[in-house]
Short mmCIF file of C-alpha atoms in Angstrom, two decimals:
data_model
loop_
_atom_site.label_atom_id
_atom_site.label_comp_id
_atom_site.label_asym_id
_atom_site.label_seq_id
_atom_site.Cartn_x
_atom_site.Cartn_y
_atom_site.Cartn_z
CA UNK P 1 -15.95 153.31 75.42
CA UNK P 2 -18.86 151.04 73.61
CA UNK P 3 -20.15 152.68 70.61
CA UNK P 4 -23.07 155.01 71.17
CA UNK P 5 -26.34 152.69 71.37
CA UNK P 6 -29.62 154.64 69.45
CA UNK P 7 -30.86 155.92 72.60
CA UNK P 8 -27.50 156.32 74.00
CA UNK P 9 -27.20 160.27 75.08
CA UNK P 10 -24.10 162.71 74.49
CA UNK P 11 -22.92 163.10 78.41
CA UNK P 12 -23.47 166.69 79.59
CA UNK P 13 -19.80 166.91 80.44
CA UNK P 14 -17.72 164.77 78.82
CA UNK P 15 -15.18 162.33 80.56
CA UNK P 16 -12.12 164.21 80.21
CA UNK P 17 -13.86 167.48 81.31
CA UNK P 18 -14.97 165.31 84.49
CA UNK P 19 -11.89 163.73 85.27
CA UNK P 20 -9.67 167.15 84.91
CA UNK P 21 -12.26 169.37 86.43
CA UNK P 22 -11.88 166.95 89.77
CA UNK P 23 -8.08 166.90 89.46
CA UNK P 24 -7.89 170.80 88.90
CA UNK P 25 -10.13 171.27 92.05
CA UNK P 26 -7.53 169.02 93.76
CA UNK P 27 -4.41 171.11 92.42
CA UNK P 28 -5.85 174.39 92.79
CA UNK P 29 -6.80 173.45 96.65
CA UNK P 30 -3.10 172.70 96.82
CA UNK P 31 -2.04 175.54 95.16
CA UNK P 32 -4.31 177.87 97.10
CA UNK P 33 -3.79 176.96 100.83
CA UNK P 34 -0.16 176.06 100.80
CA UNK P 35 0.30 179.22 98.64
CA UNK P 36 -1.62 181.34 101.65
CA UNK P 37 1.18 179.73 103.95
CA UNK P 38 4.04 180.94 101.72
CA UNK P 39 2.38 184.35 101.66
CA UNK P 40 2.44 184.46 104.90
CA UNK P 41 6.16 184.29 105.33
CA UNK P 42 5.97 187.89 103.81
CA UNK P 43 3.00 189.47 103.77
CA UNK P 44 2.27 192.06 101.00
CA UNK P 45 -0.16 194.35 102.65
CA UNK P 46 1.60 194.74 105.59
CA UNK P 47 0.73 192.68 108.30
CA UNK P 48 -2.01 190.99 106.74
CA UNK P 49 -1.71 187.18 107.07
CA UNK P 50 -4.26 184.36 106.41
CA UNK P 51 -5.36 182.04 109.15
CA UNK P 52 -2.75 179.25 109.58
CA UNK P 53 -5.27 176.84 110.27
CA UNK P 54 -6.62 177.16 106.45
CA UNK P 55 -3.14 176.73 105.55
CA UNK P 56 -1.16 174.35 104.05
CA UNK P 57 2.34 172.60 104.59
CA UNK P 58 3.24 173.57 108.73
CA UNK P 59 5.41 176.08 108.21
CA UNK P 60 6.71 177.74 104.69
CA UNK P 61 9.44 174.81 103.89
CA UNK P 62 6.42 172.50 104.23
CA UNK P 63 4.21 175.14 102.00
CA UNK P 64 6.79 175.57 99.52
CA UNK P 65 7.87 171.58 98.61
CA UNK P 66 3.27 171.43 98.25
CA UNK P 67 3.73 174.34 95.99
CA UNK P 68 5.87 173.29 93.58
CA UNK P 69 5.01 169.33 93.91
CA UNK P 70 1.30 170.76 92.89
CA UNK P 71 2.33 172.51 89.95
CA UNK P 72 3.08 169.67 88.06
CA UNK P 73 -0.49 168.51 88.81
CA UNK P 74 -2.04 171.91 87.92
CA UNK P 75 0.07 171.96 84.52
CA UNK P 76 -0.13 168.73 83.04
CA UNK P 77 -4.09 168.56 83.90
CA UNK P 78 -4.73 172.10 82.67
CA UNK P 79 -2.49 171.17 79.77
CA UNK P 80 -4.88 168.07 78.96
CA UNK P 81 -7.95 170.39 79.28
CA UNK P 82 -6.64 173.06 77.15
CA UNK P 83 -5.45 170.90 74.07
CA UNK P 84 -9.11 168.69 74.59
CA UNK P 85 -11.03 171.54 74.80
CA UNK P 86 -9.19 173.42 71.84
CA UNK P 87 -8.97 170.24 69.84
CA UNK P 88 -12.57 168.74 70.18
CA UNK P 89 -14.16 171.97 69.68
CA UNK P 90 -15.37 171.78 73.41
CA UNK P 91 -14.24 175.14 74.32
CA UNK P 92 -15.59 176.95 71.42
CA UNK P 93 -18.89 175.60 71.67
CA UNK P 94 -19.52 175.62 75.52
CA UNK P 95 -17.90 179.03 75.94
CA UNK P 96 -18.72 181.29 72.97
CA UNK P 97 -19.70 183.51 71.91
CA UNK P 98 -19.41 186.15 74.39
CA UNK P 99 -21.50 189.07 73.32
CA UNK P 100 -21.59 192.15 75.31
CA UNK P 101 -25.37 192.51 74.98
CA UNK P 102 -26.37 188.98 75.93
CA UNK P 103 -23.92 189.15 79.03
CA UNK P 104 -26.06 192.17 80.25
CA UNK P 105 -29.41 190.40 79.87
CA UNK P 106 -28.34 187.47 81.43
CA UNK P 107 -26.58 189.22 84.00
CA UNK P 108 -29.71 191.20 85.01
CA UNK P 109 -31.51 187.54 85.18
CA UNK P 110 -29.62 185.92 87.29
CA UNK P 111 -29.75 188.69 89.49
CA UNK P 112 -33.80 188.24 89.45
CA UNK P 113 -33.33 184.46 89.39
CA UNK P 114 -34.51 184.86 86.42
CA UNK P 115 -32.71 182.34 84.46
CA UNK P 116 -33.23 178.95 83.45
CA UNK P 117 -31.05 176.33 84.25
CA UNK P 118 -30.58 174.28 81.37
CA UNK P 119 -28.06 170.80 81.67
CA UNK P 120 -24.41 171.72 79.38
CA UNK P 121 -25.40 174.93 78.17
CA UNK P 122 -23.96 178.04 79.38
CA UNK P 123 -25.77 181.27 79.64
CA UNK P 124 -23.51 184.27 78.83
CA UNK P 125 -22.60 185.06 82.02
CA UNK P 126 -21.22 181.82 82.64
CA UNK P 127 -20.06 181.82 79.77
CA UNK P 128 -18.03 185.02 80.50
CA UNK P 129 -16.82 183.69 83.56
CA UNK P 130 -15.41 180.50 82.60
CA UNK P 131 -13.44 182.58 79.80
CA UNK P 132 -11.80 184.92 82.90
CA UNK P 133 -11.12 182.28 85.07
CA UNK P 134 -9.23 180.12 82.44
CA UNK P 135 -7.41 183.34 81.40
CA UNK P 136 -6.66 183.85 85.42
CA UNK P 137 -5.37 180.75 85.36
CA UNK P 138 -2.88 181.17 82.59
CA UNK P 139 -2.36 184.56 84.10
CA UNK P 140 -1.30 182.52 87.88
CA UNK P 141 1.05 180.05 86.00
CA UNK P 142 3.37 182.90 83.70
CA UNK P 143 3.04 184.98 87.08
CA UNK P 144 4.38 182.19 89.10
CA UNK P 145 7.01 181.23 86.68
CA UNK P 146 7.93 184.66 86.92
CA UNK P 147 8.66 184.71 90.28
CA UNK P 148 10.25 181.06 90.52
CA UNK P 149 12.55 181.63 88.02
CA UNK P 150 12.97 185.74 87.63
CA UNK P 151 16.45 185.06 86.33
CA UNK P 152 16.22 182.16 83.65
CA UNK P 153 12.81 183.69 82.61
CA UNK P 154 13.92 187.05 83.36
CA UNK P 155 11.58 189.09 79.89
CA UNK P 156 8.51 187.28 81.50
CA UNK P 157 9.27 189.10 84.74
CA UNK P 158 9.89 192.02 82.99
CA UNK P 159 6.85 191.64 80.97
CA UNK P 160 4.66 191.52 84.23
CA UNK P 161 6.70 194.48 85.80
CA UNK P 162 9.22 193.04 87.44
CA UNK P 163 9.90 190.48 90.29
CA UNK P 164 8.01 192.45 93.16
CA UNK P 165 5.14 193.15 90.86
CA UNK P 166 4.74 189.52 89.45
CA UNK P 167 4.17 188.65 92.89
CA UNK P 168 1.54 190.55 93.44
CA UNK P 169 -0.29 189.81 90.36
CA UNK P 170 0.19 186.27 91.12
CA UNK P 171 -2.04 186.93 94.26
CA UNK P 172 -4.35 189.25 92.57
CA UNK P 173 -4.73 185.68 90.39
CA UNK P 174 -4.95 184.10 93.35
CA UNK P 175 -7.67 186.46 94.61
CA UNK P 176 -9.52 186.19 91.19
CA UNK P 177 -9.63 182.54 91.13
CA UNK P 178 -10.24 181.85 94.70
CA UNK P 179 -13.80 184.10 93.94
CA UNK P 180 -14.99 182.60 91.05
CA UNK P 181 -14.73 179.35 93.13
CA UNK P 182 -16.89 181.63 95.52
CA UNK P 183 -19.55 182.06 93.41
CA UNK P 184 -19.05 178.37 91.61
CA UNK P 185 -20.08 176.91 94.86
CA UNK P 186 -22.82 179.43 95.81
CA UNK P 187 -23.84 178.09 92.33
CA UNK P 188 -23.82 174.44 92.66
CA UNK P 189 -25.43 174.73 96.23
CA UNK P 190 -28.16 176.79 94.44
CA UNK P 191 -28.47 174.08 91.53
CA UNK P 192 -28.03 171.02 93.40
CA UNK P 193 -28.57 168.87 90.38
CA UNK P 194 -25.61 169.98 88.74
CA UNK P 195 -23.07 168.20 90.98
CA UNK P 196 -23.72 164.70 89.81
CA UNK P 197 -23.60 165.61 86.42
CA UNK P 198 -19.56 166.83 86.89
CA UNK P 199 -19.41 163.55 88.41
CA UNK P 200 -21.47 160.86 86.32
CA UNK P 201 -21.65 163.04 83.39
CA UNK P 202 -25.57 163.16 82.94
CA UNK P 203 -28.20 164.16 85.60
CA UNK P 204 -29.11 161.31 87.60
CA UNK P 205 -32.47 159.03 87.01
CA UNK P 206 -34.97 159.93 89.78
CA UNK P 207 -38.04 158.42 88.88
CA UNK P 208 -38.50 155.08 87.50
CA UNK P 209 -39.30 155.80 83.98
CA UNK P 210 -37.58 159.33 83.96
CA UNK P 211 -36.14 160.24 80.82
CA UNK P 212 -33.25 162.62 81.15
CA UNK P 213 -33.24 164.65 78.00
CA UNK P 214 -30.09 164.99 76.20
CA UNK G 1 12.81 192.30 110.21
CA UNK G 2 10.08 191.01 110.44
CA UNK G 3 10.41 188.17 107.64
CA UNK G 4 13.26 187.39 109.76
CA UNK G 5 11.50 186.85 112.91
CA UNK G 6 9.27 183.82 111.30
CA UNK G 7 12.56 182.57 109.48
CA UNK G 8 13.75 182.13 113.09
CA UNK G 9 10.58 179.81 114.40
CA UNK G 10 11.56 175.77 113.36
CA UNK G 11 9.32 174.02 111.87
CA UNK G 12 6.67 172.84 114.29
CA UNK G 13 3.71 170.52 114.00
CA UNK G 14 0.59 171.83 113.70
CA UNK G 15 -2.78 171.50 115.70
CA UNK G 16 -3.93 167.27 114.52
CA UNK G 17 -7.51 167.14 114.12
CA UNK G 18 -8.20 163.45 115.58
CA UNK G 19 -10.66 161.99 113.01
CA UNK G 20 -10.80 161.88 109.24
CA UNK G 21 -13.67 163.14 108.34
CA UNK G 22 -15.62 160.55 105.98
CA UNK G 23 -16.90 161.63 102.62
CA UNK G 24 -20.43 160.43 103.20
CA UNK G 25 -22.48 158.74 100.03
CA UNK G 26 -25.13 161.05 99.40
CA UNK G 27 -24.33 162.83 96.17
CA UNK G 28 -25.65 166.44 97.40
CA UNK G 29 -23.04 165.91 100.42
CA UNK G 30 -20.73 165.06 98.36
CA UNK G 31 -18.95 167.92 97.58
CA UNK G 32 -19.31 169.87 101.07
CA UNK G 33 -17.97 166.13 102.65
CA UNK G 34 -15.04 166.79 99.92
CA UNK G 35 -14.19 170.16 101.33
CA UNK G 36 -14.64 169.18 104.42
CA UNK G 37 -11.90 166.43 103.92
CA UNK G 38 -9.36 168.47 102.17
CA UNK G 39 -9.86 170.82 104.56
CA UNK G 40 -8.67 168.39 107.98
CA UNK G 41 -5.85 167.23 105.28
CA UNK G 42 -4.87 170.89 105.41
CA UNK G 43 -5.21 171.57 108.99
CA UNK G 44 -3.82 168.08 110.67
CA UNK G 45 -2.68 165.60 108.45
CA UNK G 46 0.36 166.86 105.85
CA UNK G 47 2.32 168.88 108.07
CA UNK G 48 5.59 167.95 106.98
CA UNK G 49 6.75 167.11 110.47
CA UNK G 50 4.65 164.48 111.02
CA UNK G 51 3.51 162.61 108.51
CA UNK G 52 7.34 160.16 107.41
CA UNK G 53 4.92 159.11 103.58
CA UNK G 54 3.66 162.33 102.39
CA UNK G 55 7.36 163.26 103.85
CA UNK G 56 8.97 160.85 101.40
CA UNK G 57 7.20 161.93 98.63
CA UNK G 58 7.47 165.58 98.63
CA UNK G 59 10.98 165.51 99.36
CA UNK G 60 11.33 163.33 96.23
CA UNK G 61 9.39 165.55 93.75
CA UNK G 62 11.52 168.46 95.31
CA UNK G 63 14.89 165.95 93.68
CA UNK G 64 13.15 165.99 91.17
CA UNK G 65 12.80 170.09 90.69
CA UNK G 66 16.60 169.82 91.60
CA UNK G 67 17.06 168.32 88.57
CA UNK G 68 13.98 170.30 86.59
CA UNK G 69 16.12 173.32 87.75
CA UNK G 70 19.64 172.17 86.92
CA UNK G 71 18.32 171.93 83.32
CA UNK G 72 16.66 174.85 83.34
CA UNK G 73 19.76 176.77 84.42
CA UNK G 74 21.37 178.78 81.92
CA UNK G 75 25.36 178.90 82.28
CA UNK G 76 25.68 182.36 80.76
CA UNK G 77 22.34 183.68 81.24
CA UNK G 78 22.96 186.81 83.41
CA UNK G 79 20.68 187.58 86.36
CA UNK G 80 19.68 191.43 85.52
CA UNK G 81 21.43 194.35 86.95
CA UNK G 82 20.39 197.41 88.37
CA UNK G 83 21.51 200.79 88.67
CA UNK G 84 23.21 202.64 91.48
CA UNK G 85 19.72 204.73 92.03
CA UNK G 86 17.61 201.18 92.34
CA UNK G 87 19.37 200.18 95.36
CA UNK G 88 17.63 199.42 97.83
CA UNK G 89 18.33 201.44 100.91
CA UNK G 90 18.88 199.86 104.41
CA UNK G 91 19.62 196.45 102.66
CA UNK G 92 17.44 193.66 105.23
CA UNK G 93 19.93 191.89 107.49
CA UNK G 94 18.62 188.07 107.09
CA UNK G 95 20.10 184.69 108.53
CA UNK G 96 18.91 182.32 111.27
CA UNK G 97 19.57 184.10 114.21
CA UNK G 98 18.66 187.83 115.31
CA UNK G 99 21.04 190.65 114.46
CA UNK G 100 21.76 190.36 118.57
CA UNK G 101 23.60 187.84 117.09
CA UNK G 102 26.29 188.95 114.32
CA UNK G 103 29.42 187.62 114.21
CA UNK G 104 32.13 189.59 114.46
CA UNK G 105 34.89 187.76 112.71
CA UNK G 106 38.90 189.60 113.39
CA UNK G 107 39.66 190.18 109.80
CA UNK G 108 43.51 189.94 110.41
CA UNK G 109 43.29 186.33 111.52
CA UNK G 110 40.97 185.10 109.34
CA UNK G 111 41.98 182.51 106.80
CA UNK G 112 39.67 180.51 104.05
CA UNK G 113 40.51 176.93 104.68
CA UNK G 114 40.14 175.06 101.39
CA UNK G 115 39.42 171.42 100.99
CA UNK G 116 38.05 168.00 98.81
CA UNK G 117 39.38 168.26 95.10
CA UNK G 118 41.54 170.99 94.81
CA UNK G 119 44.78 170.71 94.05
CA UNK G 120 46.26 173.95 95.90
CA UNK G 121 45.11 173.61 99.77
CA UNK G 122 46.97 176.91 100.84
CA UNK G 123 44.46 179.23 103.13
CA UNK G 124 43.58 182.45 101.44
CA UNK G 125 43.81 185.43 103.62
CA UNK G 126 41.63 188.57 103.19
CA UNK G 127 44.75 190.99 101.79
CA UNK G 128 45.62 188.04 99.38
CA UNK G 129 41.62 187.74 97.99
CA UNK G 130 42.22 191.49 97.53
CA UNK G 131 44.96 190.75 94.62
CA UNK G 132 42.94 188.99 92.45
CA UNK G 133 40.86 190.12 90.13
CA UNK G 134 37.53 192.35 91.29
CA UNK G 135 34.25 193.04 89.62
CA UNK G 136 31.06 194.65 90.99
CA UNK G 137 27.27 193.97 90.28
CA UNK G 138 24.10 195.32 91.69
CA UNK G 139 21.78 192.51 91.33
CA UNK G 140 18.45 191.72 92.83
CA UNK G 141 18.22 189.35 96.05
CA UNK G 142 15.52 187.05 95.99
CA UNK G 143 14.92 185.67 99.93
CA UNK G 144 12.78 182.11 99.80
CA UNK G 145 10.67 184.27 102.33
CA UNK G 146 9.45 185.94 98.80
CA UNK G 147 10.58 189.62 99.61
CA UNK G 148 13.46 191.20 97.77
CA UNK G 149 15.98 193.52 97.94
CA UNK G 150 18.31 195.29 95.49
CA UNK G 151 21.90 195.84 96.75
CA UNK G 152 26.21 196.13 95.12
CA UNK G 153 28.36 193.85 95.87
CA UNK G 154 31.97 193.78 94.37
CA UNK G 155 35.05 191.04 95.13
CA UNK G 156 36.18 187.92 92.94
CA UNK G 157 34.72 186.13 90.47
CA UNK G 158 34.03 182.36 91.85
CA UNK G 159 35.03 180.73 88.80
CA UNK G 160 38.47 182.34 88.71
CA UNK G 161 38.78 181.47 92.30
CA UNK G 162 38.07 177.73 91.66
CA UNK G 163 40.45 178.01 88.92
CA UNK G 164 43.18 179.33 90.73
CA UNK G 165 42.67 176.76 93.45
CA UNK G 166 43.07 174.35 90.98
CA UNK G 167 39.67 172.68 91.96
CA UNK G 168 38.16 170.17 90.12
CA UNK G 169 35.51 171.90 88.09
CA UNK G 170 33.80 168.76 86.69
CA UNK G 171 32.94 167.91 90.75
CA UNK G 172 29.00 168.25 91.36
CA UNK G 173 29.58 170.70 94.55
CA UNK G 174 30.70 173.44 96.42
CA UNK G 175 29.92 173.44 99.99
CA UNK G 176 30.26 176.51 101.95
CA UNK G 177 30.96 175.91 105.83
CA UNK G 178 30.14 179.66 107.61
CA UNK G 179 31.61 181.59 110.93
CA UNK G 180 27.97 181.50 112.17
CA UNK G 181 27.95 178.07 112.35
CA UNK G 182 25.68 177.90 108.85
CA UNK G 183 26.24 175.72 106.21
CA UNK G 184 25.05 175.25 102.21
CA UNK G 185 26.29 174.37 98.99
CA UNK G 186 25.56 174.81 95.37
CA UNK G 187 26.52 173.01 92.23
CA UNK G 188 29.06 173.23 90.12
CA UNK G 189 27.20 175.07 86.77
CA UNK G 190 25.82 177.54 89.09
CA UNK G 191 29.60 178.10 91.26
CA UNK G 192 31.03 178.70 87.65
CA UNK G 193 28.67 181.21 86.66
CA UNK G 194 29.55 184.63 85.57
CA UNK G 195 27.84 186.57 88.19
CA UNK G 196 28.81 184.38 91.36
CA UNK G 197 31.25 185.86 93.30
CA UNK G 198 33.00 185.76 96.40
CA UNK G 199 32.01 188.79 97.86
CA UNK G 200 34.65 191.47 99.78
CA UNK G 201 32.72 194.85 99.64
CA UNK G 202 29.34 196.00 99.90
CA UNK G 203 28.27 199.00 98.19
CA UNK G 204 32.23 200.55 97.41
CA UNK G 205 33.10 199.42 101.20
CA UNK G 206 34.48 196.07 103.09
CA UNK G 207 31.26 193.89 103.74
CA UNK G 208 29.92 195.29 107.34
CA UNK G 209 29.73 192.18 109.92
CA UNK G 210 25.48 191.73 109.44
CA UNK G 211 26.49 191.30 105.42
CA UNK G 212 28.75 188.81 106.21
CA UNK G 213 32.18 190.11 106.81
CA UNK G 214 35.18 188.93 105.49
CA UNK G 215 33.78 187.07 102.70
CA UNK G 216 30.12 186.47 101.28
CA UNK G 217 29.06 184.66 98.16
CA UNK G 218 27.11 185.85 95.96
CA UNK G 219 24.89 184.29 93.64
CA UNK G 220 22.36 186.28 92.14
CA UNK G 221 20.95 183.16 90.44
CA UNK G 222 20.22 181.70 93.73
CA UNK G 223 17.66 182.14 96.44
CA UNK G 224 19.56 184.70 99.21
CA UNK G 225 19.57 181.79 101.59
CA UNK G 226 22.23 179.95 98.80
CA UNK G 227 24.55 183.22 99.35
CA UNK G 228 26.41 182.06 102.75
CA UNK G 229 28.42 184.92 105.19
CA UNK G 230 31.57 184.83 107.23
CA UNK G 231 32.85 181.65 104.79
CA UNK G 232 35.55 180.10 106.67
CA UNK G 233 35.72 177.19 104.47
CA UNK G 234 35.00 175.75 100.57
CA UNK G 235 34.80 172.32 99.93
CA UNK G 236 35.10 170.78 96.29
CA UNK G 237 33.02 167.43 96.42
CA UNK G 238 31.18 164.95 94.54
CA UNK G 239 29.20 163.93 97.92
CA UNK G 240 26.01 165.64 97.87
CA UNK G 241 26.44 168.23 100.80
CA UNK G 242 23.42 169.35 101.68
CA UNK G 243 23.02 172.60 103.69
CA UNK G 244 21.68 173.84 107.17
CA UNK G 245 17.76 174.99 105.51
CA UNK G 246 18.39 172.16 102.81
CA UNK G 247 18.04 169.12 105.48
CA UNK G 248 14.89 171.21 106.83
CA UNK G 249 13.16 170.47 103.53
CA UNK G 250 13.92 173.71 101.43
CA UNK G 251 14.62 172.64 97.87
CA UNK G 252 18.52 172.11 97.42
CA UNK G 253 18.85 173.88 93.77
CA UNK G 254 16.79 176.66 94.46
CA UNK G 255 17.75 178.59 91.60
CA UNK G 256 15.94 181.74 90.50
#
């Protein structure tokens, strides 16, 4: 990194919140579709099986060697998040506070597209939502431990009910995290101009003399 | 069963989509081009079947989990047990083949045929399994399928078994060759495990053929496919064994 130069500006996101945010959206794709295969070895809700053709791995030996190769991904970069975002601060100041009465106004907002967009700053209800979905997502790991190894981790399945009802809450997860991405992309297809800035870190120069303001 | 019925299907390749997709430059695209990419990667391109590098590579991370597992694995820690009233009833019939095809094995002929590093290479018949020590459990089955099923199963402790064999207990594995023509083995921490035995009776009565009749193991720290039926023969070894789903691609340890 070269020091800062005077008119040097603070990225929007910063590097390590770029690079893991495109590795988790690798891992979690991983995770997601070659979990819907292994799901549908045994459906929960009775017959109920997703498409095979949005599924990963061929056939559920396939799905499950994905699955637990793209753990390690999913772990060590959410791991790398978690202690940057704890350690810098990041986390605390992108995602709080959450305050009931702000999340209500800013929910009724964005409903009336309503709300500003402004570059690395959160309104509440994002805000909100990026504290559920990182709780999901330590909710889908202990979940899935619990179901991989319901014998050496056997009070962890316990804690989440037992074996048969870890599993399902490791799909609710599932379900949980695979609608926030939902509405992430609805989002980003809405604000166009926040793509290259989870890619280059600051929004890009259009004009010729276009200041970007930090 | 239905699980049972997809267990059955092999592996086959699925539908190949016959371009790549190319992420194209434009920024705005960039993501939907992304999706679009991952999502022919999912469809055509990583089946396990046909693609020998991505192959190659998940089958060594899944060596690797062999190992992750192996540590993992707790040589006392006890699998939890159940009681009589959490049993599940109708215990699922599971194995490669349709219940059409059970084998019936003739109990009075049967022999265990022992072999690799053990010192005592005698066959064991059924009545002389029945004069060692018993013990019963009622322990949760975990199928790789991801149902599960509660069920008792009673006979002798594995690790006294091996020791009255005289096997070599520092080998790496047991492999388990199976009247219906399956195959699997396990390793040695797991085989010497509290909980694994070799199974005689299911729920107070001799194993019925579909559970695996004369003999079963039982591991409770294992994925069901790990517990093999109808053993005809045990094999100490420090050659890595394999097993009939194992060559397939499912993980070896598969521990739970």
């Amino acid at each position: 990194m070269h020091p800062p130069s005077p008119r040097a500006e603070r990225p929007i996101h910063p590097l390590v919140v770029r690079i893991t945010h495109w590795v988790n959206a690798l891992a979690m794709l991983i995770m997601i579709t070659s979990g819907w295969r292994i799901y549908n070895a045994s459906p929960i809700f009775g017959d109920w099986a997703f498409p095979k053709a949005i599924t990963l791995g061929g056939w559920l030996g396939g799905a499950l060697q994905w699955h637990f190769a793209g753990m390690w991904l999913l772990v060590a970069n959410g791991l790398v998040y978690l202690t940057y975002g704890l350690a810098s601060g990041h986390l605390r100041r992108r995602l709080t506070p959450l305050r009931p009465r702000e999340i209500a106004h800013d929910f009724v907002a964005a409903l009336k597209f309503r709300l500003p967009h402004d570059p690395g700053v959160y309104n509440a209800v994002q805000r909100l939502l990026y504290v559920a979905v990182l709780l999901i997502g330590i909710v889908i790991v202990l979940s899935g431990l619990a179901i991989w190894k319901p014998v050496q981790f056997a009070p962890l399945t316990a804690l989440l009910g037992g074996y048969d009802t870890a599993r399902i809450v490791h799909f609710l997860a599932m379900t949980g995290i695979a609608g926030f991405v939902a509405v992430h992309l609805a989002l980003v297809l809405l604000v166009p101009k926040t793509l290259p800035t989870m890619i280059i870190g600051r929004e890009p120069h259009l004009g010729r003399n276009h200041v970007v303001k930090p | 069963m239905k699980p049972f019925d997809r267990l059955l299907r092999r592996p086959r390749p699925d539908i190949t989509i016959p371009e790549t997709h190319l992420i194209r430059a434009d920024r705005r695209l960039f993501l939907r081009g992304g999706l679009v990419a991952a999502g022919s990667l999912a469809l055509g391109g990583c089946d396990l079947s046909d693609n020998p590098q991505v192959e190659s590579i998940l089958g060594g991370i899944s060596r690797l989990n062999d190992r992750v597992q192996g540590a993992l694995f707790g040589s006392t820690r006890l699998a939890p047990t159940f009681d009589v009233a959490d049993i599940t009833p109708d215990f699922p019939f599971n194995a490669y083949y349709p219940a059409s095809k059970i084998r019936v094995i003739d109990g009075s002929t049967w022999k265990l045929e022992l072999a690799g590093l053990v010192s005592d290479k005698a066959p064991w018949t059924l009545d002389r399994l029945r004069t060692l020590p018993q013990e019963a459990q009622i322990t949760r089955h975990v199928c790789v399928e991801g149902w599960s099923a509660i069920g008792q199963w009673s006979g002798v402790p594995f690790r006294t078994f091996l020791e009255r064999i005289g096997a070599d207990t520092t080998a790496r594995y047991v492999r388990f060759a199976c009247g219906d023509d399956y195959w699997t083995s396990i390793d040695m921490p797991s085989a010497l495990h509290p909980q694994t035995i070799l199974a005689l009776d299911y729920a107070g009565a001799p194993l019925p053929p579909k559970y695996g009749f004369p003999v079963k193991l039982r591991i409770p720290t294992k994925l069901g496919f790990k517990n093999p039926k109808h053993i005809m023969a045990i094999t100490v070894t420090n050659d890595y064994p394999g097993g009939y789903w194992e060559d397939q691609g499912y993980n070896w340890f598969s521990g739970l």
